[in-house]
Amino acid sequence: MSNQAFIETQFPIARLSAESYKERKAVSGQTLTGLGKWWGRKPLVLVRASILAMLMPASGNPKKDREVFLKLLTMDPDGLWRRRKGTIPDRELLARASAFEDAWKNAGRDEKDELREEIWDSLDDNLRADMEALRRFPLSRQEFDALSYEEKLKLCVRPEHLDGPDADAWVDINSHLGTSATTIAELTEQLGIRHFGHRPRIGDSFCGGGSIPFESARMGCEAFGSDLNPVAGLLTWANLNLLGAGKAVQEDVRQAQKAAFALADKQITEWRIEHNDSGERAESFLYCVEVKPPGCSYYIPLAPSWLVDEYFRTVVHWRHVPGSEHLAPEVVVLSKTELEQFKKHKGATVIDSRIIDPFDASRSWSVEALRGPNGLRRWTNDDVVPRSEDVFQERLYCIRWIDSEKRRRYAAPEAGDLEREARVRALLGERFSEWQRAGILPSRVIPENGDKTEEPIRTRGWTHWHHLFTARQLLTHGLLASLSYQGQSRHVRVAAMLNMGRLADWDSRLCCWLSSPTQIAGGKNTFLNQALNPLFNYSTRSLPMLASAQITLSKRIGPGLTGAAAITDARDLEYDCDIWITDPPYADAVNYHELGDFFLAWYDKQLRKYFPQWSPDARTELAVRGNGDDFRRSMVDVYKNITRHMPDNGMQLVMFTHQDPAVWADLGMILWAAGLRVTSAWTVATETPAGGIKKGNYVQGTVLLVLRKRLSPQDGFLDEIYPLVEDEVRRQIDSMRALDDGGEPNFGDTDYQLAAYAAALRVLTQYQTLDGQDVGHELFRVRAASGGRGRRATGTEKSRFEQVIERGIQIACDYLVPRGLETVWQGLTADDRLYLRALDVESRGEHRQGVYQELARGFGVREVKPLLHADKANSTRVRTPSEFGRKDLEGDGFGGTKLRQLLFAVHNTVAEEKPEAGMRFLKDELRDYWSDRHKLIAILEWFASLGQVEAMSHWIADSHASRLLAGRLRSDHG
Ligand SMILES: C[S@@+](CC[C@H](N)C(=O)[O-])C[C@H]1O[C@@H](n2cnc3c(N)ncnc32)[C@H](O)[C@@H]1O
């Protein structure tokens, strides 16, 4: 048995991409999201696979290794069959879950899929067991086996919904691994003891929403998660200690939550702030900003759309009120035809940051100008609504009511409603200071000069976090918080803190109101994006509508998860782990420290009470971010530190979601400088829209770099290293191809490129110095020379280290010959190869611009743009011969190559509808026509085959012409 881990030899990335996508798509059905929002959470299935693949040794039999590995994840044929979910008729499900009736009625088709899972989870175990008898699966095993992996997944539950492999699978697994496990926890323990002498300790120094520690603990490992941000720390703590504490604790939390909600409901009913005199209760209150621009005699209510609810065909019209400078809203239900008409303009009173007069569209004002040269008045702590002198006012313009028969209607506010609004403000006023003092309401100031926090301050004058909430939201959330924090146990109180975070996300002035033709309109969450953008119109929920926004605990987890959560700068960690899995904030745009404060403001004082050792502060200055030199230094320090806290036979896995493949080399350098050696790299498409990695239309991939300590550092010399890199790249590509042969393809073009980086890094990172230069020194020396900013773009700025890495990619590019062009490849120029490879990549459905740019880099060609027909970010494709026409038909680059002449000949054949024109051109222009004739034919035949590819319908004419021309050339005997 080798000393390599499974992940250092192979990883089933196509299946994992599909599984990660399935998990992502579950949205609220994901295990951890119910506890609170964090950005960039990693899919649990990916974490599970990574841990198993690091613990599982590679044998000399890769096929068997793969088989066993898939069994462990229930991603093998039998495991998938066990995961088939079948269906229980909706009416049976709903009959046992009346609490979901409303949500069901309001849900669209996709949402119903999630809801089914949620309802199922909400049922108690006995009921679920009884209901299993009602489950029906429509396919036989044979029919199921014949489906593609993605099709199967649609009919399956996720691996985490099963208790791991079944008894038969364990026999096979144990016999291959020499273990005697019956559960995943037993297996991790046995493998851990074998490698490290104890249950494996798995740590994450950038734990964020806590996926990595949670999954490690769930797999029976000793988990450790730490993050700089206390919100992340709290989420991670809660994953382990609320979700992981088992049913009794969860039930406690649920009961406490229910009791607080019932008390809040009673109080709100007594206050009569959500009920009207007709026996209806409000569901949603819709507010908008209004302004009185210079020269206008009335306030203009602002919204990009006054379509309130397309499902109910309800819109708002505005009319003048004699003697008032405020317009009055009129809620109108339109006919279908009127609605279609209305949808064309939506009555918008703000378009592209300009305010439009609703009665005279020719009059408009810039929003920016209205803020004035000195900006807006800054709100003070006591402000909860705008003051009368403020530029931006706020008004209630519509309420959705529901009666006891569950009939809904929208209405403009009446006098009674405005009185209720005043009562809300008065009630809040009575409690405000006390609640702030007790940490029930936020009192923190929004940091100025943040990338994201600057926006609410500048565009609304909001200076405190509570300004991002309406008076009604502050009163309702405050009431719930004050009742929830009365719970006795720490668990209940922590759950209450997280609950306040959830409510803040789902009910703030930043929650937009979204209408749809297929379901009842509703308020969305604050963090639909990763920003803090104030809106012109927004919604506020009544208490019953907050029920579904509360935290949810999944019943399936625990008990007995062991692990620790901490708040530490990753550079200062003092904790030993056998394996570190990290997902650093690498070159990403998420300002965790700023956005996290939105939540922290709701429970900072509670946090101080229950986690006295934690600093309730985002410590912005310590956050690792950006991609400049400071960032690199911090990252080298972080990775040096965690490497120090790892045994010599320990491993690391660094995950990062890349937008730009060029950052891979950069990260590799950082890890190298930290004393680590890359042993393998994989890309998993974690955000695939459909069909897995193969279709190439995924949004983003997550790169996994596997690393070990560099134990016996060597001194390397570039001239010796180049050939080693070449061999390693070829070896890597050959082994990937071998895995692809005969089965489902595992790898896409970017995977091969990444593998080339990894192969180069694998060779390079064994050395401590190259030509006498220390790698750490080199990393920063070159940066300093280039002004220390970001990635270098030009050749002159490249370090020798990067040159080696680039050489690796060039080798990979040359080595990856499109099938059918093997015989002609040698004689082609770099430009020709780039064109043909780009076309090959396009024919497999790849349209991301970055991939084409990266290919050009690989072939050492400066510009790919002249070869492209469309170069938009996600719809890039190569020009066809007809699209080239006469363009750039000469010159030093592609214009002067034989391939370019051949494309022109194809174009002529298309234009003249016969091959003679093309052939004549070739014979006149190509000096070596006769010796090149067979190569030209091979390329033409390859073009001819493109027209049959589904994604290449724009090639049909050129492909047909290529076939004719190939035939003509073949029969040309002089
Ligand atoms: C990409 S996220 C991690 C997401 C996580 N893997 C998950 O699944 O939710 C990166 C994390 O690094 C944290 N971070 C930034 N600077 C840090 C530092 N100096 N020390 C520790 N954590 C830091 C951020 O707060 C953020 O949560």
Tab-separated table of C-alpha atoms in Angstrom, residues 167-463:
chain	number	residue	atom	x	y	z
A	167	ALA	CA	-24.068	-3.865	5.659
A	168	ASP	CA	-23.159	-5.391	2.275
A	169	ALA	CA	-21.185	-2.340	1.274
A	170	TRP	CA	-19.308	-2.388	4.581
A	171	VAL	CA	-18.109	-5.932	3.908
A	172	ASP	CA	-16.495	-4.783	0.705
A	173	ILE	CA	-15.156	-1.546	2.184
A	174	ASN	CA	-13.628	-3.257	5.202
A	175	SER	CA	-12.032	-5.971	3.157
A	176	HIS	CA	-10.397	-3.408	0.881
A	177	LEU	CA	-9.296	-1.048	3.652
A	178	GLY	CA	-8.447	-3.638	6.288
A	179	THR	CA	-10.907	-2.097	8.708
A	180	SER	CA	-13.863	-3.420	10.696
A	181	ALA	CA	-16.242	-0.458	10.627
A	182	THR	CA	-20.007	-0.458	10.522
A	183	THR	CA	-20.446	3.323	10.471
A	184	ILE	CA	-18.569	6.270	8.978
A	185	ALA	CA	-17.617	7.387	12.491
A	186	GLU	CA	-16.044	4.005	13.218
A	187	LEU	CA	-14.189	4.121	9.938
A	188	THR	CA	-12.773	7.623	10.487
A	189	GLU	CA	-11.709	6.540	13.961
A	190	GLN	CA	-9.966	3.412	12.704
A	191	LEU	CA	-8.223	5.221	9.868
A	192	GLY	CA	-7.332	8.056	12.254
A	193	ILE	CA	-5.758	5.665	14.731
A	194	ARG	CA	-3.838	4.007	11.941
A	195	HIS	CA	-2.427	7.322	10.641
A	196	PHE	CA	-2.238	9.526	13.700
A	197	GLY	CA	-2.690	7.265	16.688
A	198	HIS	CA	-6.085	8.714	17.640
A	199	ARG	CA	-9.474	9.842	16.339
A	200	PRO	CA	-8.594	12.342	13.600
A	201	ARG	CA	-8.594	16.004	14.595
A	202	ILE	CA	-9.837	18.168	11.774
A	203	GLY	CA	-9.575	21.939	11.909
A	204	ASP	CA	-10.632	24.950	9.910
A	205	SER	CA	-9.082	28.307	10.691
A	206	PHE	CA	-11.507	30.242	8.432
A	207	CYS	CA	-14.642	28.383	9.419
A	208	GLY	CA	-17.327	30.962	8.423
A	209	GLY	CA	-20.755	29.322	8.450
A	210	GLY	CA	-19.097	26.199	9.851
A	211	SER	CA	-19.588	23.581	7.118
A	212	ILE	CA	-16.152	22.048	7.626
A	213	PRO	CA	-16.175	21.596	11.423
A	214	PHE	CA	-19.798	20.503	11.348
A	215	GLU	CA	-19.281	17.786	8.757
A	216	SER	CA	-16.049	16.660	10.418
A	217	ALA	CA	-17.885	16.247	13.704
A	218	ARG	CA	-20.793	14.506	12.027
A	219	MET	CA	-18.326	11.995	10.614
A	220	GLY	CA	-17.056	11.222	14.098
A	221	CYS	CA	-13.882	13.300	13.940
A	222	GLU	CA	-12.722	15.722	16.600
A	223	ALA	CA	-13.680	19.028	15.001
A	224	PHE	CA	-12.216	22.470	15.506
A	225	GLY	CA	-13.478	25.625	13.807
A	226	SER	CA	-12.323	29.157	14.292
A	227	ASP	CA	-12.917	32.430	12.537
A	228	LEU	CA	-12.085	36.041	13.178
A	229	ASN	CA	-15.733	36.992	13.039
A	230	PRO	CA	-17.907	36.346	16.108
A	231	VAL	CA	-21.001	35.780	13.967
A	232	ALA	CA	-19.176	32.956	12.224
A	233	GLY	CA	-18.018	31.669	15.600
A	234	LEU	CA	-21.575	31.635	16.889
A	235	LEU	CA	-22.888	29.818	13.832
A	236	THR	CA	-20.158	27.212	14.138
A	237	TRP	CA	-20.801	26.805	17.864
A	238	ALA	CA	-24.500	26.372	17.145
A	239	ASN	CA	-23.894	23.795	14.424
A	240	LEU	CA	-22.001	21.649	16.859
A	241	ASN	CA	-23.966	22.331	20.020
A	242	LEU	CA	-27.524	23.034	18.872
A	243	LEU	CA	-27.861	20.861	15.797
A	244	GLY	CA	-25.353	18.387	17.186
A	245	ALA	CA	-26.795	18.145	20.665
A	246	GLY	CA	-29.568	15.751	19.773
A	247	LYS	CA	-33.314	15.710	20.001
A	248	ALA	CA	-33.828	16.694	23.625
A	249	VAL	CA	-31.945	19.965	23.289
A	250	GLN	CA	-33.527	20.664	19.937
A	251	GLU	CA	-36.953	20.063	21.352
A	252	ASP	CA	-36.175	22.422	24.240
A	253	VAL	CA	-35.194	25.118	21.804
A	254	ARG	CA	-38.248	24.529	19.671
A	255	GLN	CA	-40.595	24.718	22.638
A	256	ALA	CA	-38.977	27.898	23.939
A	257	GLN	CA	-39.226	29.444	20.499
A	258	LYS	CA	-42.870	28.481	20.239
A	259	ALA	CA	-43.676	29.832	23.691
A	260	ALA	CA	-41.992	33.185	23.017
A	261	PHE	CA	-43.839	33.451	19.741
A	262	ALA	CA	-47.183	32.737	21.370
A	263	LEU	CA	-46.563	35.376	24.040
A	264	ALA	CA	-45.524	37.913	21.393
A	265	ASP	CA	-48.676	37.116	19.464
A	266	LYS	CA	-50.806	37.698	22.529
A	267	GLN	CA	-49.102	41.024	23.201
A	268	ILE	CA	-49.400	42.229	19.613
A	269	THR	CA	-53.045	41.250	19.566
A	270	GLU	CA	-53.587	43.247	22.731
A	271	TRP	CA	-51.765	46.226	21.313
A	272	ARG	CA	-53.957	45.977	18.218
A	273	ILE	CA	-51.194	47.033	15.903
A	274	GLU	CA	-51.789	44.333	13.262
A	275	HIS	CA	-55.575	43.865	13.448
A	276	ASN	CA	-58.217	46.124	11.891
A	277	ASP	CA	-61.827	46.594	12.888
A	278	SER	CA	-63.111	44.187	10.204
A	279	GLY	CA	-61.544	41.151	11.863
A	280	GLU	CA	-58.622	41.008	9.462
A	281	ARG	CA	-54.958	40.736	10.351
A	282	ALA	CA	-52.170	42.329	8.356
A	283	GLU	CA	-49.627	40.099	6.654
A	284	SER	CA	-47.399	42.675	5.014
A	285	PHE	CA	-46.916	46.391	5.285
A	286	LEU	CA	-45.433	48.061	2.211
A	287	TYR	CA	-43.450	51.255	2.672
A	288	CYS	CA	-41.788	53.596	0.236
A	289	VAL	CA	-39.494	56.588	0.301
A	290	GLU	CA	-40.935	59.885	-0.911
A	291	VAL	CA	-39.237	63.156	-1.850
A	292	LYS	CA	-40.247	66.645	-2.837
A	293	PRO	CA	-37.813	67.698	-5.556
A	294	PRO	CA	-37.092	71.398	-6.195
A	295	GLY	CA	-39.790	72.972	-8.335
A	296	CYS	CA	-42.310	70.253	-7.553
A	297	SER	CA	-45.259	71.124	-5.362
A	298	TYR	CA	-45.846	67.624	-4.059
A	299	TYR	CA	-43.946	64.659	-2.646
A	300	ILE	CA	-43.223	61.919	-5.164
A	301	PRO	CA	-43.447	58.383	-3.769
A	302	LEU	CA	-40.546	56.321	-5.122
A	303	ALA	CA	-40.504	52.811	-6.502
A	304	PRO	CA	-39.104	51.181	-9.625
A	305	SER	CA	-42.440	49.392	-9.930
A	306	TRP	CA	-45.920	49.958	-8.547
A	307	LEU	CA	-46.984	46.471	-9.498
A	308	VAL	CA	-47.857	45.181	-6.045
A	309	ASP	CA	-48.898	41.640	-6.824
A	310	GLU	CA	-49.016	40.203	-10.303
A	311	TYR	CA	-50.716	37.060	-9.036
A	312	PHE	CA	-53.642	39.175	-7.807
A	313	ARG	CA	-53.220	41.702	-10.678
A	314	THR	CA	-52.940	44.417	-8.065
A	315	VAL	CA	-51.199	47.740	-8.668
A	316	VAL	CA	-50.968	51.110	-6.971
A	317	HIS	CA	-51.949	54.345	-8.718
A	318	TRP	CA	-51.220	57.746	-7.240
A	319	ARG	CA	-53.574	60.723	-7.228
A	320	HIS	CA	-53.499	64.295	-6.008
A	321	VAL	CA	-55.330	65.206	-2.845
A	322	PRO	CA	-56.671	68.762	-2.888
A	323	GLY	CA	-54.899	70.914	-0.314
A	324	SER	CA	-52.198	68.324	0.442
A	325	GLU	CA	-48.660	68.051	-0.789
A	326	HIS	CA	-48.782	64.279	-0.360
A	327	LEU	CA	-50.255	62.054	-3.040
A	328	ALA	CA	-52.710	59.337	-2.133
A	329	PRO	CA	-52.252	55.700	-3.136
A	330	GLU	CA	-55.102	53.876	-4.786
A	331	VAL	CA	-54.942	50.090	-4.822
A	332	VAL	CA	-56.466	48.836	-8.053
A	333	VAL	CA	-57.125	45.344	-9.397
A	334	LEU	CA	-56.584	45.338	-13.163
A	335	SER	CA	-58.020	43.202	-15.906
A	336	LYS	CA	-55.581	40.862	-17.684
A	337	THR	CA	-55.238	43.239	-20.611
A	338	GLU	CA	-54.767	46.253	-18.376
A	339	LEU	CA	-52.125	44.355	-16.430
A	340	GLU	CA	-50.156	43.542	-19.592
A	341	GLN	CA	-50.268	47.212	-20.477
A	342	PHE	CA	-49.190	48.255	-16.978
A	343	LYS	CA	-46.277	45.821	-16.960
A	344	LYS	CA	-44.658	47.747	-19.797
A	345	HIS	CA	-43.839	50.719	-17.559
A	346	LYS	CA	-44.914	49.521	-14.092
A	347	GLY	CA	-45.674	53.121	-13.177
A	348	ALA	CA	-42.001	53.505	-12.205
A	349	THR	CA	-41.154	56.736	-10.405
A	350	VAL	CA	-37.418	55.957	-10.208
A	351	ILE	CA	-35.511	54.767	-13.237
A	352	ASP	CA	-31.713	54.589	-13.299
A	353	SER	CA	-31.320	56.822	-10.254
A	354	ARG	CA	-33.635	59.490	-11.657
A	355	ILE	CA	-36.914	60.438	-10.073
A	356	ILE	CA	-39.782	60.682	-12.531
A	357	ASP	CA	-42.863	62.832	-11.990
A	358	PRO	CA	-45.771	60.342	-12.072
A	359	PHE	CA	-47.969	62.894	-13.846
A	360	ASP	CA	-45.430	64.285	-16.293
A	361	ALA	CA	-42.756	61.816	-17.416
A	362	SER	CA	-40.758	64.640	-19.043
A	363	ARG	CA	-39.930	65.980	-15.571
A	364	SER	CA	-37.150	64.154	-13.759
A	365	TRP	CA	-34.514	64.798	-11.080
A	366	SER	CA	-31.290	63.069	-10.220
A	367	VAL	CA	-31.362	61.237	-6.893
A	368	GLU	CA	-27.726	62.165	-6.370
A	369	ALA	CA	-28.444	65.889	-6.782
A	370	LEU	CA	-31.292	65.709	-4.274
A	371	ARG	CA	-28.868	64.576	-1.602
A	372	GLY	CA	-27.251	67.999	-1.958
A	373	PRO	CA	-23.589	69.023	-1.999
A	374	ASN	CA	-23.092	68.247	1.715
A	375	GLY	CA	-24.947	64.983	1.688
A	376	LEU	CA	-27.907	64.015	3.814
A	377	ARG	CA	-28.529	64.750	7.444
A	378	ARG	CA	-26.997	61.956	9.504
A	379	TRP	CA	-29.613	60.205	11.606
A	380	THR	CA	-28.961	60.119	15.336
A	381	ASN	CA	-29.447	57.110	17.600
A	382	ASP	CA	-32.989	58.167	18.554
A	383	ASP	CA	-34.229	58.489	14.990
A	384	VAL	CA	-36.332	55.544	13.907
A	385	VAL	CA	-38.215	57.334	11.128
A	386	PRO	CA	-37.144	60.349	9.053
A	387	ARG	CA	-37.597	63.807	10.522
A	388	SER	CA	-39.903	66.217	8.710
A	389	GLU	CA	-36.951	68.238	7.371
A	390	ASP	CA	-35.222	65.186	5.846
A	391	VAL	CA	-34.980	64.890	2.069
A	392	PHE	CA	-36.120	61.276	2.056
A	393	GLN	CA	-39.380	60.650	3.869
A	394	GLU	CA	-41.010	57.288	4.472
A	395	ARG	CA	-44.653	56.363	4.092
A	396	LEU	CA	-46.860	53.322	4.302
A	397	TYR	CA	-48.614	52.859	0.972
A	398	CYS	CA	-50.247	49.460	1.056
A	399	ILE	CA	-51.197	46.654	3.440
A	400	ARG	CA	-52.013	43.047	2.683
A	401	TRP	CA	-54.798	41.745	4.899
A	402	ILE	CA	-55.986	38.230	5.546
A	403	ASP	CA	-59.294	37.254	7.158
A	404	SER	CA	-60.285	34.216	9.191
A	405	GLU	CA	-61.290	32.410	5.963
A	406	LYS	CA	-57.737	33.000	4.661
A	407	ARG	CA	-58.973	35.447	2.038
A	408	ARG	CA	-56.377	38.045	1.171
A	409	ARG	CA	-56.679	41.589	-0.110
A	410	TYR	CA	-54.439	44.578	-0.601
A	411	ALA	CA	-55.608	48.002	0.528
A	412	ALA	CA	-54.284	51.514	0.790
A	413	PRO	CA	-53.818	52.623	4.403
A	414	GLU	CA	-56.827	54.245	6.007
A	415	ALA	CA	-57.056	56.534	9.015
A	416	GLY	CA	-57.160	53.535	11.394
A	417	ASP	CA	-53.982	52.160	9.859
A	418	LEU	CA	-52.163	55.442	10.265
A	419	GLU	CA	-53.261	55.516	13.890
A	420	ARG	CA	-51.830	52.032	14.298
A	421	GLU	CA	-48.574	53.236	12.778
A	422	ALA	CA	-48.466	56.043	15.332
A	423	ARG	CA	-49.191	53.535	18.095
A	424	VAL	CA	-46.277	51.393	16.914
A	425	ARG	CA	-43.945	54.388	17.129
A	426	ALA	CA	-45.251	55.315	20.575
A	427	LEU	CA	-44.902	51.753	21.901
A	428	LEU	CA	-41.404	51.539	20.514
A	429	GLY	CA	-40.531	54.937	21.989
A	430	GLU	CA	-41.566	53.715	25.438
A	431	ARG	CA	-39.213	50.748	25.231
A	432	PHE	CA	-36.452	51.917	22.955
A	433	SER	CA	-33.807	53.073	25.433
A	434	GLU	CA	-34.343	50.200	27.802
A	435	TRP	CA	-34.216	47.654	24.997
A	436	GLN	CA	-31.032	49.160	23.620
A	437	ARG	CA	-29.464	49.143	27.085
A	438	ALA	CA	-30.368	45.476	27.540
A	439	GLY	CA	-29.011	44.482	24.137
A	440	ILE	CA	-32.460	43.597	22.819
A	441	LEU	CA	-32.249	46.173	20.063
A	442	PRO	CA	-29.083	47.159	18.204
A	443	SER	CA	-27.301	50.314	19.306
A	444	ARG	CA	-24.061	50.008	17.364
A	445	VAL	CA	-22.840	52.595	14.936
A	446	ILE	CA	-22.352	51.530	11.309
A	447	PRO	CA	-18.630	51.773	10.534
A	448	GLU	CA	-17.878	54.583	8.111
A	449	ASN	CA	-15.644	54.128	5.085
A	450	GLY	CA	-16.463	50.458	4.649
A	451	ASP	CA	-16.857	49.162	1.107
A	452	LYS	CA	-20.451	48.175	1.787
A	453	THR	CA	-21.346	50.099	4.947
A	454	GLU	CA	-20.649	53.406	3.246
A	455	GLU	CA	-23.793	52.996	1.144
A	456	PRO	CA	-26.559	53.255	3.793
A	457	ILE	CA	-24.757	56.185	5.413
A	458	ARG	CA	-24.333	58.122	2.189
A	459	THR	CA	-27.621	57.307	0.493
A	460	ARG	CA	-29.990	57.532	3.497
A	461	GLY	CA	-28.043	59.164	6.315
A	462	TRP	CA	-28.373	55.964	8.381
A	463	THR	CA	-25.602	55.874	10.943
